[in-house]
Coordinates of N, CA and C in Angstrom, one line a residue:
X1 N 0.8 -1.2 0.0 CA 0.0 0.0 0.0 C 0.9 1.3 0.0
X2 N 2.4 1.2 -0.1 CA 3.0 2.6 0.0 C 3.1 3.1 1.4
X3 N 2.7 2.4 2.5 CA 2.6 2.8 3.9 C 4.1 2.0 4.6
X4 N 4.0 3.1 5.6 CA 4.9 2.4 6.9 C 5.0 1.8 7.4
X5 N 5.3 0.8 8.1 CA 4.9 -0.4 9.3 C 3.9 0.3 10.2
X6 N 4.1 1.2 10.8 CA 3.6 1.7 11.7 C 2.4 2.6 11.5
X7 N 1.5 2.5 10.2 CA 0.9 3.0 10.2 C -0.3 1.4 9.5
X8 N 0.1 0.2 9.0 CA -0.4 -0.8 8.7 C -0.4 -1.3 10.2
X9 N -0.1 -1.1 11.3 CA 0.0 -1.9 12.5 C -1.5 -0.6 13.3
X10 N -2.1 0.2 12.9 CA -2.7 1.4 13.5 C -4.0 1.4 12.7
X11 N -5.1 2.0 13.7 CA -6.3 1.5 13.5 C -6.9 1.8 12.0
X12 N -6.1 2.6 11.2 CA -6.6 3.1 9.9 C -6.9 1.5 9.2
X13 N -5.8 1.2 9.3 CA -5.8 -0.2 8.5 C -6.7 -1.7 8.9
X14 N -7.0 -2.0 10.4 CA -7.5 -2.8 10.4 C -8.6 -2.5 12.4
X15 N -9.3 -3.1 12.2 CA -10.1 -3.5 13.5 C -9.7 -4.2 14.9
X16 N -8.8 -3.5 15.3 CA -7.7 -4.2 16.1 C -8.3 -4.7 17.6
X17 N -8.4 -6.2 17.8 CA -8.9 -6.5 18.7 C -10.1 -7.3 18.1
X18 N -11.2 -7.3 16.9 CA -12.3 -7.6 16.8 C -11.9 -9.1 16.6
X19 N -10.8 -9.4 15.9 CA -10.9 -10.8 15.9 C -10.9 -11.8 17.2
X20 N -10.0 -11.1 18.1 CA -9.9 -12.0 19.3 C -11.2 -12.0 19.8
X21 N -11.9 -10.8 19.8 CA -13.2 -10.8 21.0 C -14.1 -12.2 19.9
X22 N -14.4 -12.0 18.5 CA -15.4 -12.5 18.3 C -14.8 -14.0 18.6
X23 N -13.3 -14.6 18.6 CA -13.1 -15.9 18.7 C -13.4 -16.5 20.2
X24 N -13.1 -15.2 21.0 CA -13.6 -15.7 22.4 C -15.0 -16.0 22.8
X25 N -16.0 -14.9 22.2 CA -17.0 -15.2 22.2 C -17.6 -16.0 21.5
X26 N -17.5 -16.8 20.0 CA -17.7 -18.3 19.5 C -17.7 -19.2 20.8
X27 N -16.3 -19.4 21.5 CA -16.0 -20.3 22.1 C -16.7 -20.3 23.2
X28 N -17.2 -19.0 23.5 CA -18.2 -19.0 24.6 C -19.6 -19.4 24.4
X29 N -20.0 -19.3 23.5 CA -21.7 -19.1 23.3 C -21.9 -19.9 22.3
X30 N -20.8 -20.3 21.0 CA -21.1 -20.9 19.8 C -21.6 -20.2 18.9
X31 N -21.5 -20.1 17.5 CA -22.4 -19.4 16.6 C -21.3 -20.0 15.0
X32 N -21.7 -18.7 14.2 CA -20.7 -18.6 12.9 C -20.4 -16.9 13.0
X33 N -19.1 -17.2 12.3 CA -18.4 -15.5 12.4 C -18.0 -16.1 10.8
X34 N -18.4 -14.7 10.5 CA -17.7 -14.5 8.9 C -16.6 -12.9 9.2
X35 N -15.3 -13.1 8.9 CA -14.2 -12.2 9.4 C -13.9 -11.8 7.8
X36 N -13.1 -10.6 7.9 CA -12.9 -9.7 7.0 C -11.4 -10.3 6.6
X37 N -10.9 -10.7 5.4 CA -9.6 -10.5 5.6 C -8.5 -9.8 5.0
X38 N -8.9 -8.8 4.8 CA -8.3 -7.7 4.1 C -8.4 -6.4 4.7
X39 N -7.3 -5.5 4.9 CA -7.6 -4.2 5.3 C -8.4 -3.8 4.3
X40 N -9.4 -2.3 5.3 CA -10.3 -1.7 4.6 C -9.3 -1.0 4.0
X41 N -8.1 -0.7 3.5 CA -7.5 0.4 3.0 C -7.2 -0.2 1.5
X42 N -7.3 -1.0 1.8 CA -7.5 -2.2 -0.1 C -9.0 -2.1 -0.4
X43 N -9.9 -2.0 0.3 CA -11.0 -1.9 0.0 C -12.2 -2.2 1.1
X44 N -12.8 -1.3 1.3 CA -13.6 -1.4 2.6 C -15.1 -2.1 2.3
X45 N -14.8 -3.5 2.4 CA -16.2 -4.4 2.4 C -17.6 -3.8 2.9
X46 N -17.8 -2.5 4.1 CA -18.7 -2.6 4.9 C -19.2 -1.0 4.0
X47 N -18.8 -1.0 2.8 CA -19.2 0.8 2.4 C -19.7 -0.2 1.1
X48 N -21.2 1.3 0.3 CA -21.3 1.0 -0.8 C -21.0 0.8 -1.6
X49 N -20.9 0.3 -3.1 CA -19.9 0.6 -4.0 C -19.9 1.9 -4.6
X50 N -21.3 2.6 -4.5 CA -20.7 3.9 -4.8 C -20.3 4.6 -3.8
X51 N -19.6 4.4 -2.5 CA -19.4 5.2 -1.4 C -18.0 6.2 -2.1
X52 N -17.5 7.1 -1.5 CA -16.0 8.1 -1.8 C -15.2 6.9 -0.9
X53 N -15.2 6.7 0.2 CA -14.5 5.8 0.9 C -14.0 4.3 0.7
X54 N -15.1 3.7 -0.4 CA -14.8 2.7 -0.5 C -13.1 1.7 -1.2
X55 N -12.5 2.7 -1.4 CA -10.9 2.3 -1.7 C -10.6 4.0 -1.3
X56 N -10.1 4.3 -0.1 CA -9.9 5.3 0.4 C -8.1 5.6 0.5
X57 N -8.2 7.2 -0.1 CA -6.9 7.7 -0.6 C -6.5 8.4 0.6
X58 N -7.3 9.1 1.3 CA -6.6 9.4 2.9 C -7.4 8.7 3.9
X59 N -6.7 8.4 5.2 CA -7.5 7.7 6.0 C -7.3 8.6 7.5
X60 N -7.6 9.4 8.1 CA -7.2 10.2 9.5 C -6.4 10.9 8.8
X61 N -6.3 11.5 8.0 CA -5.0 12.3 7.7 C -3.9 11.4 6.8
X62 N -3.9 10.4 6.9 CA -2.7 10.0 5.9 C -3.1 9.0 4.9
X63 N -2.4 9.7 4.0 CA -2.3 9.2 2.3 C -1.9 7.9 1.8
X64 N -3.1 7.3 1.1 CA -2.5 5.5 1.2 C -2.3 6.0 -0.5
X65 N -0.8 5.5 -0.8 CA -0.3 5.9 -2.1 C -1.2 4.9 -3.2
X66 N -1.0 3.7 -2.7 CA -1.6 2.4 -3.9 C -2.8 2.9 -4.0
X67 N -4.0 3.7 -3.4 CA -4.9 3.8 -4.1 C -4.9 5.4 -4.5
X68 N -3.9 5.8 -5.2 CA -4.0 7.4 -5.9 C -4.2 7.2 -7.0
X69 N -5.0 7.4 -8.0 CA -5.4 7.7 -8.9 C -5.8 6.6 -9.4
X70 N -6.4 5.6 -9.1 CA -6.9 3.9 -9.6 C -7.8 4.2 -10.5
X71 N -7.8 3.7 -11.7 CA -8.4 3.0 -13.0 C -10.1 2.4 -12.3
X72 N -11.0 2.3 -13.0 CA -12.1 1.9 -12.4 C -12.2 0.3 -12.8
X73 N -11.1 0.1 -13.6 CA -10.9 -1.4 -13.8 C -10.0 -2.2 -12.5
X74 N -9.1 -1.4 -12.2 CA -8.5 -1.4 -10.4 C -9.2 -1.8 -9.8
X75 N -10.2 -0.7 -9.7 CA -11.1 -0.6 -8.6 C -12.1 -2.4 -8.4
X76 N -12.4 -1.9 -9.6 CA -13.3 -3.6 -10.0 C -12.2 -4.9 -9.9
X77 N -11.3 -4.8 -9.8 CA -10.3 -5.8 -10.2 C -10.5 -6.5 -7.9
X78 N -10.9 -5.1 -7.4 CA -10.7 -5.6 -5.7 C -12.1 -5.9 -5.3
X79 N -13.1 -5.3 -6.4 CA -14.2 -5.4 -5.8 C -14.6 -7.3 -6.4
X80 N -13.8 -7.4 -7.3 CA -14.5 -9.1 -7.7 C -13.5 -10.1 -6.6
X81 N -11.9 -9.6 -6.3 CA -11.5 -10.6 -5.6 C -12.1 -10.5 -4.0
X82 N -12.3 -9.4 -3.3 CA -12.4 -9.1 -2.2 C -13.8 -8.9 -1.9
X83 N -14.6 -7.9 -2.7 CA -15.7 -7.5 -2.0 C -16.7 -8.3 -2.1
X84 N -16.8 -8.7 -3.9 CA -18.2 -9.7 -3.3 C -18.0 -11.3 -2.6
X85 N -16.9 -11.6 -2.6 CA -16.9 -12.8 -1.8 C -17.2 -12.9 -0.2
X86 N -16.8 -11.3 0.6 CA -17.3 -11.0 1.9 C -19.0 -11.4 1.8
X87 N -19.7 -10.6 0.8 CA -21.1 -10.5 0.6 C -21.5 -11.6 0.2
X88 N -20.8 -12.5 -0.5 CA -21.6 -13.9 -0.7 C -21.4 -14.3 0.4
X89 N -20.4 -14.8 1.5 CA -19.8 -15.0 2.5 C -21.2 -15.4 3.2
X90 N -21.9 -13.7 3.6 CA -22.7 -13.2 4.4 C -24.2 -13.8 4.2
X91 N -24.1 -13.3 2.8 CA -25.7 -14.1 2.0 C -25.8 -15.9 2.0
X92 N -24.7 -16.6 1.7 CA -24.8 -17.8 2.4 C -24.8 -18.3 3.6
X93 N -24.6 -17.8 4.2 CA -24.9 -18.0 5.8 C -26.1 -18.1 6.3
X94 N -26.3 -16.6 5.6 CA -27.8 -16.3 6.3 C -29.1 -17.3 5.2
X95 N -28.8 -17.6 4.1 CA -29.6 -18.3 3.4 C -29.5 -19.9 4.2
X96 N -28.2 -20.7 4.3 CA -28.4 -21.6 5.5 C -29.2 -21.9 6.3
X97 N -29.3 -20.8 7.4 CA -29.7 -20.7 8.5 C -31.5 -20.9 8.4
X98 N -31.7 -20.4 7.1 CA -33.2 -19.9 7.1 C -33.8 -21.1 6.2
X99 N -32.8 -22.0 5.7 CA -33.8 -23.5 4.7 C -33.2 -24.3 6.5
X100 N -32.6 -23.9 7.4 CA -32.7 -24.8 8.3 C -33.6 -24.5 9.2
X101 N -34.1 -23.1 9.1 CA -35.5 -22.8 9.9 C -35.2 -22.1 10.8
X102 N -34.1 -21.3 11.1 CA -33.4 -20.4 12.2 C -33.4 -19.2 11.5
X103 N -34.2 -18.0 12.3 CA -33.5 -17.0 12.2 C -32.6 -16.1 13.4
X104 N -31.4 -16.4 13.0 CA -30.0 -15.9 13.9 C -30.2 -14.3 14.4
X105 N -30.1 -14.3 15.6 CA -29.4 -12.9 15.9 C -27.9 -12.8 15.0
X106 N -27.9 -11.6 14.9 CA -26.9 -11.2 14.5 C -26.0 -10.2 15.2
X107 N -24.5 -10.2 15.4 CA -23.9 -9.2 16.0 C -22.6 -8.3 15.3
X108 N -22.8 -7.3 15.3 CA -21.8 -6.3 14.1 C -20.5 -6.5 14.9
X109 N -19.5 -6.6 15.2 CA -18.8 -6.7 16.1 C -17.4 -5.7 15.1
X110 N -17.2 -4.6 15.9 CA -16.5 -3.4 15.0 C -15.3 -3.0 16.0
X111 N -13.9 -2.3 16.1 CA -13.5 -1.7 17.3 C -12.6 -0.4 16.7
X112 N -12.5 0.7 17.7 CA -12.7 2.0 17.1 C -11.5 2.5 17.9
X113 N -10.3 3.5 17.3 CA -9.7 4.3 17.8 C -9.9 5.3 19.1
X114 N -9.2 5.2 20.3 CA -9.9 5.9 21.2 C -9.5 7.4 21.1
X115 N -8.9 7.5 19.9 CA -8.6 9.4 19.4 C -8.5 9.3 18.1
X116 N -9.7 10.1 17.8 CA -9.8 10.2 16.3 C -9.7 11.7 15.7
X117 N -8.4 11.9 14.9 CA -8.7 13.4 15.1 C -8.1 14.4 15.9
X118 N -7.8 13.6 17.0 CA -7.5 14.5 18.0 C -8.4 14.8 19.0
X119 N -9.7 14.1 19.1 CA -10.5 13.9 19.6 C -10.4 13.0 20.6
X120 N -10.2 12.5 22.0 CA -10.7 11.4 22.9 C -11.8 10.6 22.8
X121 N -12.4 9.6 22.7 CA -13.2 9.3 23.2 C -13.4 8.2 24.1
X122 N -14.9 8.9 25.0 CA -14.6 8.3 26.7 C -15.4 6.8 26.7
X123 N -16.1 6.5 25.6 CA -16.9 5.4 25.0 C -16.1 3.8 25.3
X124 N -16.4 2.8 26.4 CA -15.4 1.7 26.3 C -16.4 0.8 25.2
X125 N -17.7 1.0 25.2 CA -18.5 0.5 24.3 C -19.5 1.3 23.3
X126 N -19.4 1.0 22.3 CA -20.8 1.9 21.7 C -21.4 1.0 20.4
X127 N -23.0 1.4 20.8 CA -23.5 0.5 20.2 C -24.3 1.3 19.2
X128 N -24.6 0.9 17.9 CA -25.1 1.4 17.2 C -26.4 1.2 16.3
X129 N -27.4 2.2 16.4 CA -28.6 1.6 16.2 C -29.3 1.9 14.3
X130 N -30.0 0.8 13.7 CA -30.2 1.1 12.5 C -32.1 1.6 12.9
X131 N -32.8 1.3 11.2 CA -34.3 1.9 11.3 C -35.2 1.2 12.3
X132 N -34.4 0.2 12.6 CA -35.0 -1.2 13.6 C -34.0 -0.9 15.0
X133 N -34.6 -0.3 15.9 CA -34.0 -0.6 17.3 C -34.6 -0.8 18.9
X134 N -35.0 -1.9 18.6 CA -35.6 -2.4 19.9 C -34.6 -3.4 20.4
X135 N -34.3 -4.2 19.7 CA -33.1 -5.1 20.6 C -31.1 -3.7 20.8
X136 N -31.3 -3.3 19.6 CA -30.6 -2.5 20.1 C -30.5 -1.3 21.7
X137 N -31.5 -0.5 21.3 CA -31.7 -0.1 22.5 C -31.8 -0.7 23.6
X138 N -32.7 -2.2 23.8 CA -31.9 -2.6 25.1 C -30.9 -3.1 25.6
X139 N -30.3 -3.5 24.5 CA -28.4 -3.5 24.5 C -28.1 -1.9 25.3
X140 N -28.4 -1.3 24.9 CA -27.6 -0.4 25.1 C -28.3 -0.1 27.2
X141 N -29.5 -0.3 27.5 CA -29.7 -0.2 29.0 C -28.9 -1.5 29.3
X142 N -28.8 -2.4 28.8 CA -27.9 -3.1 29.8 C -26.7 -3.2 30.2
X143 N -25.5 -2.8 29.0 CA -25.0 -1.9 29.1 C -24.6 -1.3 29.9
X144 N -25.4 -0.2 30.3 CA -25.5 0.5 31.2 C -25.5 0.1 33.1
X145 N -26.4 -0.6 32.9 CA -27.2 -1.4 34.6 C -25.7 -2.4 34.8
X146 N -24.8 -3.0 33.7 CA -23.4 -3.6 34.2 C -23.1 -2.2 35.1
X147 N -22.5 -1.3 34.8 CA -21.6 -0.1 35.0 C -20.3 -0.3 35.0
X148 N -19.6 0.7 35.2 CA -18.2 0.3 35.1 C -17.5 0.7 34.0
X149 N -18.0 1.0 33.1 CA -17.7 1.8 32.0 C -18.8 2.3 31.2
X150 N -18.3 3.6 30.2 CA -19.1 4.2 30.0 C -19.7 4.0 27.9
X151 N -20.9 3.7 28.4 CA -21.7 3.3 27.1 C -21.6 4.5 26.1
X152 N -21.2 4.3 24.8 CA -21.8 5.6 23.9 C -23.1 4.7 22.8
X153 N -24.2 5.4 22.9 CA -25.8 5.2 22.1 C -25.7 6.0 21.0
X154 N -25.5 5.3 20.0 CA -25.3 5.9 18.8 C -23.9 6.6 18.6
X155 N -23.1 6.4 20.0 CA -21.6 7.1 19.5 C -21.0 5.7 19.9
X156 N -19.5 5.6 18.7 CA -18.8 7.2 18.2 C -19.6 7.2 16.6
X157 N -20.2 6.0 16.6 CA -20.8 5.5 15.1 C -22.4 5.6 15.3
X158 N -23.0 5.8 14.1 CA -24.5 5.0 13.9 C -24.4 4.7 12.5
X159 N -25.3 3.6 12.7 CA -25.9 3.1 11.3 C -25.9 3.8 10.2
X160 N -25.6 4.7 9.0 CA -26.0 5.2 8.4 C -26.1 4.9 6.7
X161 N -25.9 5.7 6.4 CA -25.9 5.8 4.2 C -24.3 5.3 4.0
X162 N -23.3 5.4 5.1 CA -21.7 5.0 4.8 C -21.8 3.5 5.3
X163 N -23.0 2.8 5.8 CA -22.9 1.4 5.9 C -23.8 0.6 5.1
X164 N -23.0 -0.4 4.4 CA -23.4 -1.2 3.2 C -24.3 -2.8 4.6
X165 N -23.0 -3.6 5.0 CA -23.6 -5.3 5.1 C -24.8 -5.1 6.0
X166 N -25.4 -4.6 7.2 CA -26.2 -4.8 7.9 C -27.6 -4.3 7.4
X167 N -27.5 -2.6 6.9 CA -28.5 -2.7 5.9 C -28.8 -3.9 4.6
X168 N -28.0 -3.7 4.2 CA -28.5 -4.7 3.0 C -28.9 -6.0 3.5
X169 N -28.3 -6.7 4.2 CA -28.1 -8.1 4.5 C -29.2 -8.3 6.0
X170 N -29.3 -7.3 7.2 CA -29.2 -8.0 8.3 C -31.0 -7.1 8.1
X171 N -30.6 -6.1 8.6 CA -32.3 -4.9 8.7 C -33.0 -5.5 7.3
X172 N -32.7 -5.4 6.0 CA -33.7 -5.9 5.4 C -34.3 -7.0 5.7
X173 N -34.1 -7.9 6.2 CA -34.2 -9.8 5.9 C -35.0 -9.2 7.9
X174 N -35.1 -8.3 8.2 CA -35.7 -8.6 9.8 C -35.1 -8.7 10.6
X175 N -34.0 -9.3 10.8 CA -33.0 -9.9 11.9 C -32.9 -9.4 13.2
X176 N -33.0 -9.9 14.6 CA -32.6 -9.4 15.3 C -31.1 -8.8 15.3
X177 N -31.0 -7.7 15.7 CA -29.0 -7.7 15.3 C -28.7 -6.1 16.5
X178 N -27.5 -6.6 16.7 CA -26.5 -5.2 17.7 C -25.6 -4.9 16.7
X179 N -25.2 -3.7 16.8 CA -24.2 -3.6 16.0 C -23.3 -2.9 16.6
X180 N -21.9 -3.5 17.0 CA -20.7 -2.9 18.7 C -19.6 -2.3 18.0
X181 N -19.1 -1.0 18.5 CA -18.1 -1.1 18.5 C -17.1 -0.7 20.0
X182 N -15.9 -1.7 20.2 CA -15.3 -1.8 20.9 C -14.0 -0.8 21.3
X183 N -13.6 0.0 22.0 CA -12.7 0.9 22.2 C -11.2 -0.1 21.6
X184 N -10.3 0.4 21.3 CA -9.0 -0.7 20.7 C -7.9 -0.9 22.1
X185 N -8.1 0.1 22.7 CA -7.0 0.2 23.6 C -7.7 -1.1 24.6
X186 N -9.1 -1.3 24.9 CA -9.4 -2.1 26.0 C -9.4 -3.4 24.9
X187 N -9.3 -4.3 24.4 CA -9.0 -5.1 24.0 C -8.0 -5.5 23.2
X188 N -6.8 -4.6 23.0 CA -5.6 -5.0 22.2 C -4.9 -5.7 22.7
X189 N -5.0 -6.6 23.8 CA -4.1 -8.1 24.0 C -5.0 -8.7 24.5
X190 N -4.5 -10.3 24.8 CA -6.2 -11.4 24.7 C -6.7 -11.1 25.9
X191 N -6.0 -10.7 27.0 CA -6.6 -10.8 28.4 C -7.6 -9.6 28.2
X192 N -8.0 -8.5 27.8 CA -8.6 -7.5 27.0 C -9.8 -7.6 26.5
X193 N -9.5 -8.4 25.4 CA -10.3 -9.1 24.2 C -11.5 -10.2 25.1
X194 N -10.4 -11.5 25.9 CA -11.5 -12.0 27.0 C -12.7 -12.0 27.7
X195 N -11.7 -10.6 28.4 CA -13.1 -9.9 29.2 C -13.9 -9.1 28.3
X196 N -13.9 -8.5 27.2 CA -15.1 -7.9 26.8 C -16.0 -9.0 26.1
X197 N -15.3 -9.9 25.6 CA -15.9 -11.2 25.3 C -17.4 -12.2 26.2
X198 N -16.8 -11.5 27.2 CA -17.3 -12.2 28.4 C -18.2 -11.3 29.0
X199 N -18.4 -10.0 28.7 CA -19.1 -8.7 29.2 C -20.5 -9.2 27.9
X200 N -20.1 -9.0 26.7 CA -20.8 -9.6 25.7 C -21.7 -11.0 25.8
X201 N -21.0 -11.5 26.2 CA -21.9 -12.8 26.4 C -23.3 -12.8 27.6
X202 N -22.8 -12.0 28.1 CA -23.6 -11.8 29.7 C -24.6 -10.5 29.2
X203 N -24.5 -10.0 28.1 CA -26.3 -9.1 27.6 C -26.5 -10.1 26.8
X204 N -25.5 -10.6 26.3 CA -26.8 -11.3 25.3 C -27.5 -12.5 25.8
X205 N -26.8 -13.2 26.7 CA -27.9 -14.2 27.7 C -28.9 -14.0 28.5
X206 N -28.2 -12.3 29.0 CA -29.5 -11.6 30.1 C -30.4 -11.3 29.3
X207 N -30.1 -11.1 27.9 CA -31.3 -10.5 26.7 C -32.0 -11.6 26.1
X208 N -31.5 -12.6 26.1 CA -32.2 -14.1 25.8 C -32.0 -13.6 24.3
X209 N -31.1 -13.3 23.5 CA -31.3 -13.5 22.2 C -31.1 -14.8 21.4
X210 N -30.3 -15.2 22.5 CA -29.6 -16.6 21.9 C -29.8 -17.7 22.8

């Protein structure tokens, strides 16, 4: 990508922490995880295809060289190896589930820079809600009633026109679904990852979704 070590190891490039939480949490509760395996800076699976972001040329301030000035044949060349195979990924899964007669909760499982910008944020969880939020909203009082750290409701993210899989795939089809994202600094080693794993598991049992 034309980048530094040190800027492919930093949150621009990947979701740091989401993999461990969601493997801890499989191992706790069971389910299927479909994982990303490409940075979004090759091409961000979770944006439209017409989004400006979707192969993004600055990210926080700095310039990813490999995608300056891309051909729209480029562009298509990441969207056939990368992007629709995430989206088939997702659409098989969930077509599975539903000739077996299950309809799955679903959980966005996302984790976020705790300075963006230059910004702090005091959020160790935030949950984000789409045109459907009743299981979300009570994600988010429960949440809360743990204590101990501090919930953002609709921050640092919400649902919106810059997110592609959940609309298309999860809100249309009905789904119960949360959509999290996790602070990076409280889960960037397993003992981290663990416990939020484990904070996770304990709404969604108290919530009976699963």
């Amino acid at each position: 990508m034309g980048l530094e070590q040190r800027h492919l190891e930093a949150h621009i490039a990947w979701d740091i922490g989401a993999r461990q939480v969601t493997q801890h949490l499989i191992d706790m509760i069971g389910g299927h995880a479909i994982l990303g395996c490409y940075s979004r800076l090759v091409i961000d699976c979770n944006r439209p295809l017409s989004n400006s972001s979707l192969v993004p040329e600055i990210s926080d301030g700095v310039s990813i060289p490999a995608n300056k000035g891309l051909s729209s044949s480029e562009i298509g060349r990441r969207v056939e190896e990368i992007y629709l195979p995430y989206h088939y990924a997702v659409v098989r899964a969930l077509t599975q589930f539903k000739a077996r007669g299950v309809r799955p909760f679903v959980l966005g499982l996302h984790s976020c820079t705790p300075v963006m910008k230059g910004v702090c944020r005091p959020w160790s969880i935030g949950i984000a809600h789409s045109t459907v939020r009743d299981v979300s909203d009570k994600f988010v009082r429960q949440m809360k009633a743990y204590g101990g750290f501090q919930v953002g409701d609709n921050e640092p993210y919400a649902i919106d026109d810059d997110d592609y899989t959940f609309p298309a795939h999860i809100v249309r089809a009905n789904l119960k679904h949360v959509f999290i994202e996790l602070r990076q600094d409280l889960i960037a080693d397993d003992a981290g990852a663990a416990e939020w794993a484990n904070i996770l598991r304990r709404g969604i049992k108290d919530l009976s979704l699963v």
